[in-house]
């Protein structure tokens, strides 16, 4: 089974074929009802739950209507005959029936059904990777619809031209095409059609935001536009359930793009709803959206694990194009956790499938497809290298941060603090003060309550310094129970106010939450940085005042403005 319609609407064949067949029913103003209206309607109702049997019934109806001379009804039945195979992901059979449908509509001189057949063939070709043929069929469908002045069909073809741009990852062009189609739907389409149109535009904005997020570009505008169209779709009371599920999936993806967090509970809930629809394309949409979210969150381990699980499901369903995308997700996750050999294996397997598809194409396309394969292979090779390099670069960045941080307290270590102070002195030479503070009698805390409590005191103490309302710039652990901070202060009154605030924050904190009976105070020495001296001299002065504060009995602060040496 193939998956050549995997992007009938963007994002993983997820534009809800269960909704789409109902949506097509709304085009009745263009389609005369057959003589035996109940037979066709009953087959339509069965199509969502059992598209296989519905396809056989539509085939029989098409023959019966044609034999009785009811040509319009025969074409309507043939159209649903083709669409049933599309819903069931039986693309080869859908392709065969679409060609029959094309010939019948052409022979009968029915422009609307001819345009629909051309559109279906364009969709099928688009999803098999035959982009040139897809564009040819869609352009022919658009020309047919335009000549027939069929505004409804024009809007639907425009939607699928948007899908062609979507497959080329030309999301801005896709947005324009989808928006044009939506405008026409709004003037003559049903509510279900409009909801799907809004969803298409939102999905293109979402994928453009995802693309920009991946490359480090500005994407908030597209997130806002996606949300606007999703709100417009979801407020419609007639929206179909599977369309609602797809809209909610996009909302989850947008949340992840904004926050970097994958909402596991929302995915669990939406997965249950998708399961109840019984529509495989919707279930697949859940799988692929979750992979997009893990990628956006840079949760490589979860992406690696979940993509492989999704691959197992999709293999059973025979969705080839979705399988390729999931394997790329799995390869990305594998590279993210350092499994570069497995990443290459996954990409090679996807390439082998492309080669198999290429081999099945007609001889007149063999050269083009072989060239495409070679280009794709080079692209995948480069992608593996980029993923490896990206992983190494990001890991180096993480190590650079780790080497400057104190793991226990969560603030800068001595090396990090020294670099931060030097940088601050260079950028803002005369607008800050440096304070050195020491937890009073900290050894007693360890000796009395144990090192575990001592560690909690260190962490809490650092947190109080970081959160102090004194214009804190940097906080670092200088060594043991001694901390250093830089804060905004230049005058004696500003220093005094800051020192009193810090001392009171430490003194008044409820330390009993860590250990009943525990009380903690600190001694503090402060010096205002003089731009004519090196920052190390300011630190030495603050250290001298810290020593003076300890000699004065602790739980106090000492300060004296530095003066320029004579």
Coordinates of C-alpha atoms in Angstrom, one line a residue:
X1 CA 0.0 0.0 0.0
X2 CA 1.3 3.4 -0.9
X3 CA 0.8 6.8 0.7
X4 CA 0.9 9.1 -2.2
X5 CA -1.8 11.3 -0.7
X6 CA 0.1 11.8 2.5
X7 CA -0.2 15.6 2.2
X8 CA -3.7 16.0 0.7
X9 CA -3.7 18.8 3.2
X10 CA -0.4 19.7 4.8
X11 CA 1.0 17.9 7.8
X12 CA 1.0 14.2 7.4
X13 CA -2.1 13.4 5.2
X14 CA -3.9 14.9 8.2
X15 CA -6.5 17.1 6.6
X16 CA -9.1 14.6 7.7
X17 CA -10.3 12.5 4.8
X18 CA -13.2 11.5 7.0
X19 CA -14.2 15.1 7.0
X20 CA -13.3 15.6 3.4
X21 CA -15.8 13.1 2.1
X22 CA -18.5 14.9 4.0
X23 CA -17.2 18.2 2.8
X24 CA -17.4 17.1 -0.8
X25 CA -21.1 16.3 -0.2
X26 CA -21.6 20.1 0.4
X27 CA -20.9 20.7 -3.3
X28 CA -24.4 19.5 -4.1
X29 CA -25.4 22.8 -5.7
X30 CA -23.1 21.7 -8.5
X31 CA -24.1 18.0 -8.5
X32 CA -27.6 16.8 -9.5
X33 CA -28.9 14.1 -7.1
X34 CA -29.1 10.7 -8.7
X35 CA -32.4 9.0 -9.3
X36 CA -31.7 6.5 -6.5
X37 CA -30.6 9.2 -4.0
X38 CA -30.7 6.9 -1.0
X39 CA -28.3 4.3 -2.4
X40 CA -25.6 6.9 -3.0
X41 CA -26.2 8.6 0.3
X42 CA -26.0 5.3 2.2
X43 CA -22.7 4.5 0.5
X44 CA -21.4 7.9 1.6
X45 CA -22.3 7.3 5.2
X46 CA -20.5 4.0 5.1
X47 CA -17.4 5.5 3.7
X48 CA -16.1 6.8 7.0
X49 CA -16.3 3.6 8.9
X50 CA -15.7 1.1 6.0
X51 CA -14.2 2.8 2.9
X52 CA -13.3 -0.7 1.4
X53 CA -16.9 -1.9 1.2
X54 CA -18.1 1.6 0.2
X55 CA -15.6 1.6 -2.7
X56 CA -17.2 -1.6 -4.1
X57 CA -20.7 -0.2 -3.6
X58 CA -19.8 3.0 -5.5
X59 CA -18.3 1.0 -8.3
X60 CA -21.5 -1.0 -8.7
X61 CA -23.6 2.3 -8.5
X62 CA -21.4 3.9 -11.2
X63 CA -22.1 0.9 -13.6
X64 CA -25.8 0.8 -12.8
X65 CA -26.3 4.6 -13.3
X66 CA -24.4 4.5 -16.5
X67 CA -26.3 1.5 -17.8
X68 CA -29.6 3.3 -17.1
X69 CA -28.4 6.5 -18.8
X70 CA -28.0 8.5 -15.6
X71 CA -24.7 10.1 -16.5
X72 CA -24.5 12.8 -13.8
X73 CA -25.2 10.2 -11.1
X74 CA -22.7 7.8 -12.7
X75 CA -20.0 10.4 -12.5
X76 CA -20.9 11.2 -8.9
X77 CA -20.6 7.6 -7.9
X78 CA -17.3 7.2 -9.8
X79 CA -16.0 10.2 -8.0
X80 CA -16.7 8.7 -4.6
X81 CA -15.4 5.3 -5.9
X82 CA -12.0 7.0 -6.4
X83 CA -12.2 8.9 -3.2
X84 CA -13.0 5.8 -1.1
X85 CA -9.7 4.3 -2.3
X86 CA -7.9 7.5 -1.4
X87 CA -9.4 7.4 2.1
X88 CA -8.3 3.8 2.5
X89 CA -4.7 4.7 1.4
X90 CA -5.1 2.4 -1.6
X91 CA -3.3 4.8 -3.9
X92 CA -2.5 2.5 -6.8
X93 CA -6.1 1.6 -7.1
X94 CA -7.2 5.2 -6.6
X95 CA -4.8 6.1 -9.4
X96 CA -6.4 3.5 -11.7
X97 CA -9.9 4.6 -10.9
X98 CA -9.0 8.3 -11.3
X99 CA -7.8 7.7 -14.9
X100 CA -11.2 5.9 -15.6
X101 CA -13.0 8.8 -14.0
X102 CA -11.0 11.3 -16.1
X103 CA -11.8 9.4 -19.3
X104 CA -15.5 9.2 -18.5
X105 CA -15.9 12.8 -17.5
X106 CA -14.0 13.9 -20.7
X107 CA -16.2 11.6 -22.9
X108 CA -19.4 12.9 -21.1
X109 CA -18.3 16.5 -21.6
X110 CA -18.8 17.3 -17.9
X111 CA -16.3 20.1 -17.0
X112 CA -16.8 20.0 -13.3
X113 CA -16.2 16.2 -12.9
X114 CA -13.3 16.5 -15.4
X115 CA -11.7 19.2 -13.2
X116 CA -12.3 17.0 -10.1
X117 CA -10.6 14.0 -11.8
X118 CA -7.7 16.2 -12.8
X119 CA -7.4 17.4 -9.3
X120 CA -7.4 13.9 -7.8
X121 CA -4.6 12.8 -10.2
X122 CA -2.7 15.9 -9.3
X123 CA -3.0 15.0 -5.6
X124 CA -1.9 11.4 -6.2
X125 CA 1.1 12.5 -8.3
X126 CA 2.0 15.1 -5.7
X127 CA 2.3 12.4 -3.0
X128 CA 4.2 9.9 -5.2
X129 CA 6.9 12.5 -5.6
X130 CA 6.0 13.2 -9.3
X131 CA 6.0 17.0 -8.7
X132 CA 6.1 17.9 -12.4
X133 CA 3.1 15.7 -13.2
X134 CA 1.3 16.9 -10.1
X135 CA 1.6 20.5 -11.2
X136 CA 0.5 19.7 -14.7
X137 CA -2.7 18.0 -13.5
X138 CA -3.5 20.8 -11.0
X139 CA -2.9 23.5 -13.6
X140 CA -5.2 21.6 -15.9
X141 CA -7.8 21.3 -13.2
X142 CA -7.5 25.1 -12.5
X143 CA -7.9 25.9 -16.1
X144 CA -10.9 23.6 -16.4
X145 CA -12.6 25.1 -13.3
X146 CA -11.8 28.7 -14.5
X147 CA -13.3 28.0 -18.0
X148 CA -16.4 26.6 -16.3
X149 CA -16.5 29.5 -13.9
X150 CA -16.7 27.0 -11.1
X151 CA -15.6 29.1 -8.1
X152 CA -16.0 26.2 -5.6
X153 CA -13.7 23.9 -7.6
X154 CA -11.2 26.8 -8.2
X155 CA -10.9 27.2 -4.4
X156 CA -10.3 23.5 -4.0
X157 CA -7.7 23.3 -6.7
X158 CA -6.0 26.4 -5.1
X159 CA -5.9 24.5 -1.8
X160 CA -4.1 21.6 -3.5
X161 CA -1.7 23.9 -5.3
X162 CA -0.9 25.1 -1.8
X163 CA -0.1 21.5 -1.0
X164 CA 2.4 21.4 -3.9
X165 CA 4.2 24.4 -2.5
X166 CA 3.9 22.8 0.9
X167 CA 5.7 19.7 -0.3
X168 CA 8.5 21.9 -1.7
X169 CA 8.7 23.5 1.7
X170 CA 7.7 26.8 0.1
X171 CA 5.4 27.7 3.0
X172 CA 5.0 31.4 2.1
X173 CA 3.7 30.4 -1.4
X174 CA 1.5 27.8 0.3
X175 CA 0.0 30.4 2.6
X176 CA -0.9 32.6 -0.3
X177 CA -2.4 29.7 -2.3
X178 CA -4.4 28.4 0.7
X179 CA -5.6 32.0 1.6
X180 CA -6.8 32.5 -2.0
X181 CA -8.7 29.2 -1.8
X182 CA -10.1 30.1 1.6
X183 CA -11.5 33.4 0.3
X184 CA -13.4 31.6 -2.4
X185 CA -14.6 28.9 0.0
X186 CA -15.9 31.6 2.3
X187 CA -18.0 33.0 -0.5
X188 CA -19.6 29.7 -1.5
X189 CA -18.4 26.7 0.5
X190 CA -20.0 24.9 3.4
X191 CA -19.0 25.4 7.0
X192 CA -17.0 22.2 7.0
X193 CA -15.1 23.3 3.9
X194 CA -14.3 26.7 5.5
X195 CA -13.0 25.0 8.7
X196 CA -10.7 22.8 6.7
X197 CA -9.5 25.8 4.7
X198 CA -8.8 27.7 7.9
X199 CA -6.9 24.7 9.1
X200 CA -4.8 24.6 5.9
X201 CA -3.7 28.2 6.3
X202 CA -2.9 27.6 10.0
X203 CA -0.9 24.5 9.2
X204 CA 1.2 26.4 6.6
X205 CA 1.9 29.2 9.1
X206 CA 2.8 26.5 11.7
X207 CA 5.2 24.7 9.5
X208 CA 6.8 28.0 8.4
X209 CA 7.2 28.9 12.1
X210 CA 8.7 25.5 12.7
X211 CA 11.1 26.0 9.8
X212 CA 12.1 29.4 11.1
X213 CA 12.4 28.1 14.7
X214 CA 14.8 25.4 13.4
X215 CA 17.0 27.9 11.6
X216 CA 16.9 30.5 14.4
X217 CA 14.6 33.0 12.5
X218 CA 11.8 35.1 13.8
X219 CA 8.6 33.1 13.9
X220 CA 6.2 34.7 16.4
X221 CA 4.2 36.4 13.7
X222 CA 3.4 33.1 12.1
X223 CA 2.4 31.5 15.4
X224 CA 0.0 34.4 15.9
X225 CA -1.5 34.0 12.4
X226 CA -1.9 30.2 12.9
X227 CA -3.7 30.7 16.2
X228 CA -6.0 33.3 14.5
X229 CA -7.1 30.8 11.8
X230 CA -7.4 28.0 14.3
X231 CA -9.7 30.0 16.5
X232 CA -11.8 30.8 13.4
X233 CA -12.0 27.1 12.6
X234 CA -12.8 25.9 16.1
X235 CA -15.6 28.4 16.8
X236 CA -17.8 26.9 14.0
X237 CA -20.3 24.6 15.6
X238 CA -20.5 22.4 12.5
X239 CA -16.8 21.6 12.4
X240 CA -16.3 17.8 12.1
X241 CA -14.7 15.9 14.9
X242 CA -11.5 14.9 13.0
X243 CA -11.0 18.4 11.8
X244 CA -11.2 19.5 15.5
X245 CA -8.6 16.9 16.4
X246 CA -6.3 18.2 13.8
X247 CA -6.7 21.8 14.9
X248 CA -6.0 20.9 18.5
X249 CA -2.8 19.1 17.3
X250 CA -1.6 22.3 15.7
X251 CA -2.3 24.2 19.0
X252 CA -0.1 21.7 20.8
X253 CA 2.6 22.1 18.2
X254 CA 2.4 25.9 18.5
X255 CA 2.6 25.7 22.3
X256 CA 5.8 23.6 22.0
X257 CA 7.3 26.2 19.5
X258 CA 6.6 29.0 22.0
X259 CA 7.7 27.3 25.2
X260 CA 10.0 24.4 24.2
X261 CA 7.8 22.1 26.3
X262 CA 6.0 19.0 24.9
X263 CA 2.6 18.7 26.6
X264 CA 2.5 14.9 27.2
X265 CA -0.9 15.0 28.9
X266 CA -2.5 16.9 26.0
X267 CA -1.0 14.3 23.5
X268 CA -2.4 11.4 25.6
X269 CA -5.8 13.0 25.6
X270 CA -5.8 13.8 21.8
X271 CA -4.5 10.4 21.0
X272 CA -7.6 8.8 22.7
X273 CA -9.9 11.1 20.7
X274 CA -8.0 10.2 17.4
X275 CA -8.3 6.5 18.2
X276 CA -12.1 6.9 18.6
X277 CA -12.4 8.5 15.1
X278 CA -11.1 5.2 13.6
X279 CA -9.4 7.2 10.9
X280 CA -5.8 6.2 10.3
X281 CA -4.7 9.5 8.7
X282 CA -5.8 11.3 11.9
X283 CA -3.9 8.8 14.1
X284 CA -0.8 9.2 11.9
X285 CA -1.2 13.0 12.3
X286 CA -0.9 12.6 16.1
X287 CA 2.3 10.5 15.6
X288 CA 4.0 13.0 13.3
X289 CA 2.9 16.1 15.2
X290 CA 4.4 14.6 18.4
X291 CA 7.7 14.1 16.5
X292 CA 7.6 17.7 15.3
X293 CA 7.2 18.8 18.9
X294 CA 10.1 16.7 20.3
X295 CA 12.3 18.2 17.5
X296 CA 11.2 21.7 18.3
X297 CA 11.9 21.0 22.0
X298 CA 15.3 19.5 21.1
X299 CA 14.4 16.5 23.2
X300 CA 16.5 14.2 21.1
X301 CA 16.1 11.1 23.3
X302 CA 12.3 11.3 23.3
X303 CA 12.3 12.0 19.5
X304 CA 14.5 9.0 18.9
X305 CA 12.4 6.7 21.1
X306 CA 9.0 8.0 19.9
X307 CA 9.8 8.2 16.2
X308 CA 10.9 4.5 16.3
X309 CA 7.6 3.6 18.0
X310 CA 5.7 5.6 15.4
X311 CA 7.6 3.9 12.6
X312 CA 6.4 0.5 13.8
X313 CA 2.8 1.7 13.6
X314 CA 3.1 3.3 10.2
X315 CA 4.8 0.3 8.7
X316 CA 1.7 -1.8 9.5
X317 CA -0.4 0.8 7.8
X318 CA 1.8 1.0 4.7
X319 CA 2.2 4.8 4.7
X320 CA 5.4 5.1 2.8
X321 CA 5.9 8.8 2.6
X322 CA 5.0 9.2 6.3
X323 CA 7.4 6.4 7.1
X324 CA 10.2 8.3 5.3
X325 CA 9.5 11.5 7.4
X326 CA 9.4 9.5 10.6
X327 CA 12.7 7.8 9.7
X328 CA 14.2 11.3 9.2
X329 CA 12.9 12.3 12.6
X330 CA 14.3 9.1 14.1
X331 CA 17.7 9.8 12.4
X332 CA 17.6 13.3 13.8
X333 CA 17.0 11.9 17.3
X334 CA 19.7 9.3 16.9
X335 CA 22.2 11.9 15.9
X336 CA 21.1 14.1 18.8
X337 CA 22.0 11.3 21.3
X338 CA 25.2 10.5 19.4
X339 CA 24.0 7.4 17.5
X340 CA 25.3 8.5 14.2
X341 CA 25.7 5.0 12.7
X342 CA 22.0 4.3 13.3
X343 CA 21.1 7.7 11.9
X344 CA 22.9 6.9 8.7
X345 CA 21.2 3.4 8.6
X346 CA 17.7 5.0 8.9
X347 CA 18.4 7.6 6.2
X348 CA 19.9 4.8 3.9
X349 CA 16.7 2.8 4.4
X350 CA 14.6 5.8 3.4
X351 CA 16.8 6.2 0.3
X352 CA 16.4 2.6 -0.6
X353 CA 12.7 3.0 -0.6
X354 CA 13.0 6.1 -2.9
X355 CA 15.1 3.9 -5.2
X356 CA 12.4 1.3 -5.2
X357 CA 9.7 3.9 -6.0
X358 CA 11.9 5.3 -8.7
X359 CA 12.4 1.9 -10.3
X360 CA 8.6 1.5 -10.6
X361 CA 8.1 4.7 -12.6
X362 CA 7.7 4.8 -16.3
X363 CA 10.8 4.7 -18.5
X364 CA 10.3 8.3 -19.7
X365 CA 10.8 9.5 -16.2
X366 CA 13.7 7.2 -15.3
X367 CA 16.4 9.7 -15.9
X368 CA 14.7 12.5 -13.9
X369 CA 14.0 10.2 -11.0
X370 CA 17.5 8.7 -10.9
X371 CA 18.9 12.3 -10.9
X372 CA 16.5 13.1 -8.1
X373 CA 17.7 10.1 -6.1
X374 CA 21.3 11.1 -6.4
X375 CA 20.5 14.7 -5.3
X376 CA 18.5 13.3 -2.4
X377 CA 21.3 11.0 -1.4
X378 CA 23.8 13.9 -1.4
X379 CA 21.3 15.9 0.7
X380 CA 20.9 13.1 3.2
X381 CA 24.7 12.6 3.4
X382 CA 25.0 16.4 4.1
X383 CA 22.1 16.2 6.6
X384 CA 23.9 13.5 8.6
X385 CA 27.1 15.6 8.6
X386 CA 25.1 18.7 9.7
X387 CA 23.4 16.8 12.4
X388 CA 26.7 15.5 13.7
X389 CA 28.3 18.9 13.6
X390 CA 25.3 20.6 15.2
X391 CA 25.3 18.0 18.0
X392 CA 29.0 18.7 18.6
X393 CA 28.6 22.4 18.5
X394 CA 25.6 22.3 21.0
X395 CA 27.5 19.9 23.2
X396 CA 30.5 22.3 23.3
X397 CA 28.2 25.1 24.2
X398 CA 26.8 23.1 27.0
X399 CA 30.3 22.2 28.2
X400 CA 31.3 25.9 28.1
X401 CA 28.4 26.7 30.4
X402 CA 29.0 23.7 32.7
X403 CA 32.6 24.6 33.2
X404 CA 31.6 28.0 34.5
X405 CA 28.8 26.9 36.8
X406 CA 28.8 25.6 40.3
X407 CA 26.6 22.5 40.3
X408 CA 25.6 22.6 43.9
X409 CA 24.5 26.2 44.2
X410 CA 23.4 26.8 40.6
X411 CA 25.3 30.0 40.3
X412 CA 28.7 30.8 38.7
X413 CA 31.7 29.1 40.0
X414 CA 34.9 31.0 40.8
X415 CA 36.2 30.8 37.2
X416 CA 32.8 31.9 35.8
X417 CA 32.5 34.7 38.3
X418 CA 36.0 36.0 37.5
X419 CA 35.3 36.1 33.8
X420 CA 31.9 37.7 34.4
X421 CA 33.4 40.5 36.6
X422 CA 36.1 41.2 34.1
X423 CA 33.6 41.5 31.3
X424 CA 31.4 43.7 33.4
X425 CA 34.2 46.0 34.3
X426 CA 35.1 46.4 30.6
X427 CA 31.5 47.1 29.5
X428 CA 30.3 49.1 32.6
X429 CA 33.5 50.4 34.3
X430 CA 31.9 52.7 36.9
X431 CA 28.4 51.6 37.6
X432 CA 28.5 48.7 40.0
X433 CA 29.6 47.4 43.4
X434 CA 31.0 44.1 44.4
X435 CA 30.0 42.2 47.6
X436 CA 31.7 39.2 49.2
X437 CA 29.5 37.4 51.7
X438 CA 30.2 34.4 54.0
X439 CA 27.7 32.2 55.8
X440 CA 28.3 32.6 59.5
X441 CA 29.5 29.5 61.4
X442 CA 28.7 27.3 58.4
X443 CA 30.9 24.5 59.8
X444 CA 28.6 24.2 62.8
X445 CA 25.7 23.6 60.3
X446 CA 27.6 20.6 58.8
X447 CA 28.7 19.3 62.1
X448 CA 25.3 19.6 63.8
X449 CA 22.9 18.6 61.0
X450 CA 25.1 16.9 58.4
X451 CA 26.4 17.8 55.0
X452 CA 23.1 17.1 53.3
X453 CA 21.5 20.0 55.3
X454 CA 24.6 22.0 54.6
X455 CA 24.2 21.5 50.9
X456 CA 20.5 22.7 51.1
X457 CA 21.7 25.8 53.0
X458 CA 24.2 26.5 50.2
X459 CA 21.6 26.2 47.5
X460 CA 19.0 28.3 49.4
X461 CA 21.5 30.9 50.2
X462 CA 22.6 31.3 46.6
X463 CA 18.9 31.5 45.6
X464 CA 18.3 34.4 48.1
X465 CA 21.3 36.3 46.6
X466 CA 20.1 35.8 43.0
X467 CA 16.5 36.9 43.9
X468 CA 17.5 39.9 45.9
X469 CA 15.7 43.1 44.9
X470 CA 18.9 45.2 44.7
X471 CA 19.7 45.1 41.0
X472 CA 21.8 42.0 41.1
X473 CA 24.0 41.5 38.0
X474 CA 26.0 38.4 38.8
X475 CA 26.2 35.9 41.6
X476 CA 29.0 33.3 42.0
X477 CA 30.2 30.8 44.6
X478 CA 33.7 32.1 45.4
X479 CA 34.6 29.0 47.5
X480 CA 33.1 26.9 50.2
X481 CA 30.4 29.0 51.9
X482 CA 31.7 32.3 50.5
X483 CA 29.8 34.0 47.6
X484 CA 30.5 37.0 45.5
X485 CA 28.0 39.3 43.8
X486 CA 27.9 42.3 41.5
X487 CA 25.0 44.7 41.8
X488 CA 24.0 48.1 40.7
X489 CA 25.2 50.7 43.2
X490 CA 27.6 53.7 43.0
X491 CA 26.9 55.9 46.0
X492 CA 27.2 55.2 49.7
X493 CA 23.5 55.4 50.3
X494 CA 22.8 52.8 47.5
X495 CA 25.4 50.5 48.9
X496 CA 24.0 50.8 52.4
X497 CA 20.4 50.1 51.3
X498 CA 21.6 47.1 49.3
X499 CA 23.6 45.7 52.2
X500 CA 20.8 46.1 54.6
X501 CA 18.4 44.4 52.2
X502 CA 20.7 41.4 51.6
X503 CA 21.4 41.0 55.3
X504 CA 17.7 41.2 56.2
X505 CA 16.7 38.8 53.4
X506 CA 19.1 36.2 54.8
X507 CA 18.2 36.8 58.4
X508 CA 14.4 36.8 57.9
X509 CA 14.3 33.7 55.7
X510 CA 12.4 30.8 57.4
X511 CA 15.4 28.4 57.5
X512 CA 13.3 25.9 59.6
X513 CA 11.8 24.6 56.4
X514 CA 15.1 23.0 55.8
X515 CA 15.8 21.9 59.4
X516 CA 13.7 22.7 62.5
X517 CA 15.6 25.2 64.7
X518 CA 18.0 26.2 62.0
X519 CA 19.0 29.8 61.8
X520 CA 21.4 31.3 59.3
X521 CA 23.1 34.7 59.1
X522 CA 25.9 36.1 57.0
X523 CA 28.7 38.6 57.0
X524 CA 29.2 41.0 54.1
X525 CA 31.9 43.2 52.7
X526 CA 31.2 45.7 49.9
X527 CA 33.3 47.9 47.7
X528 CA 32.3 50.2 44.8
X529 CA 34.3 49.5 41.7
X530 CA 36.7 52.3 40.7
X531 CA 37.1 52.4 36.9
X532 CA 40.7 53.5 37.3
X533 CA 41.6 50.3 39.1
X534 CA 41.5 46.6 38.1
X535 CA 38.4 44.7 39.2
X536 CA 40.7 42.4 41.2
X537 CA 41.5 45.3 43.4
X538 CA 37.8 45.9 44.1
X539 CA 37.4 42.2 45.0
X540 CA 40.4 42.5 47.4
X541 CA 38.9 45.5 49.1
X542 CA 35.5 43.8 49.5
X543 CA 37.3 40.8 50.9
X544 CA 39.1 43.0 53.5
X545 CA 35.7 44.5 54.5
X546 CA 34.3 41.0 54.8
X547 CA 37.1 40.1 57.2
X548 CA 36.3 43.3 59.2
X549 CA 32.7 42.3 59.4
X550 CA 33.6 38.9 60.8
X551 CA 35.9 40.5 63.3
X552 CA 33.1 42.9 64.3
X553 CA 31.0 39.9 65.4
X554 CA 29.4 38.7 62.2
X555 CA 25.8 39.1 61.0
X556 CA 26.7 42.6 59.8
X557 CA 28.2 44.4 56.8
X558 CA 31.2 46.7 56.2
X559 CA 31.7 49.2 53.5
X560 CA 33.9 52.2 52.6
X561 CA 34.1 53.9 49.2
X562 CA 37.3 53.3 47.4
X563 CA 39.5 56.3 46.8
X564 CA 41.9 56.9 44.0
X565 CA 45.5 56.3 45.1
X566 CA 47.6 59.4 45.3

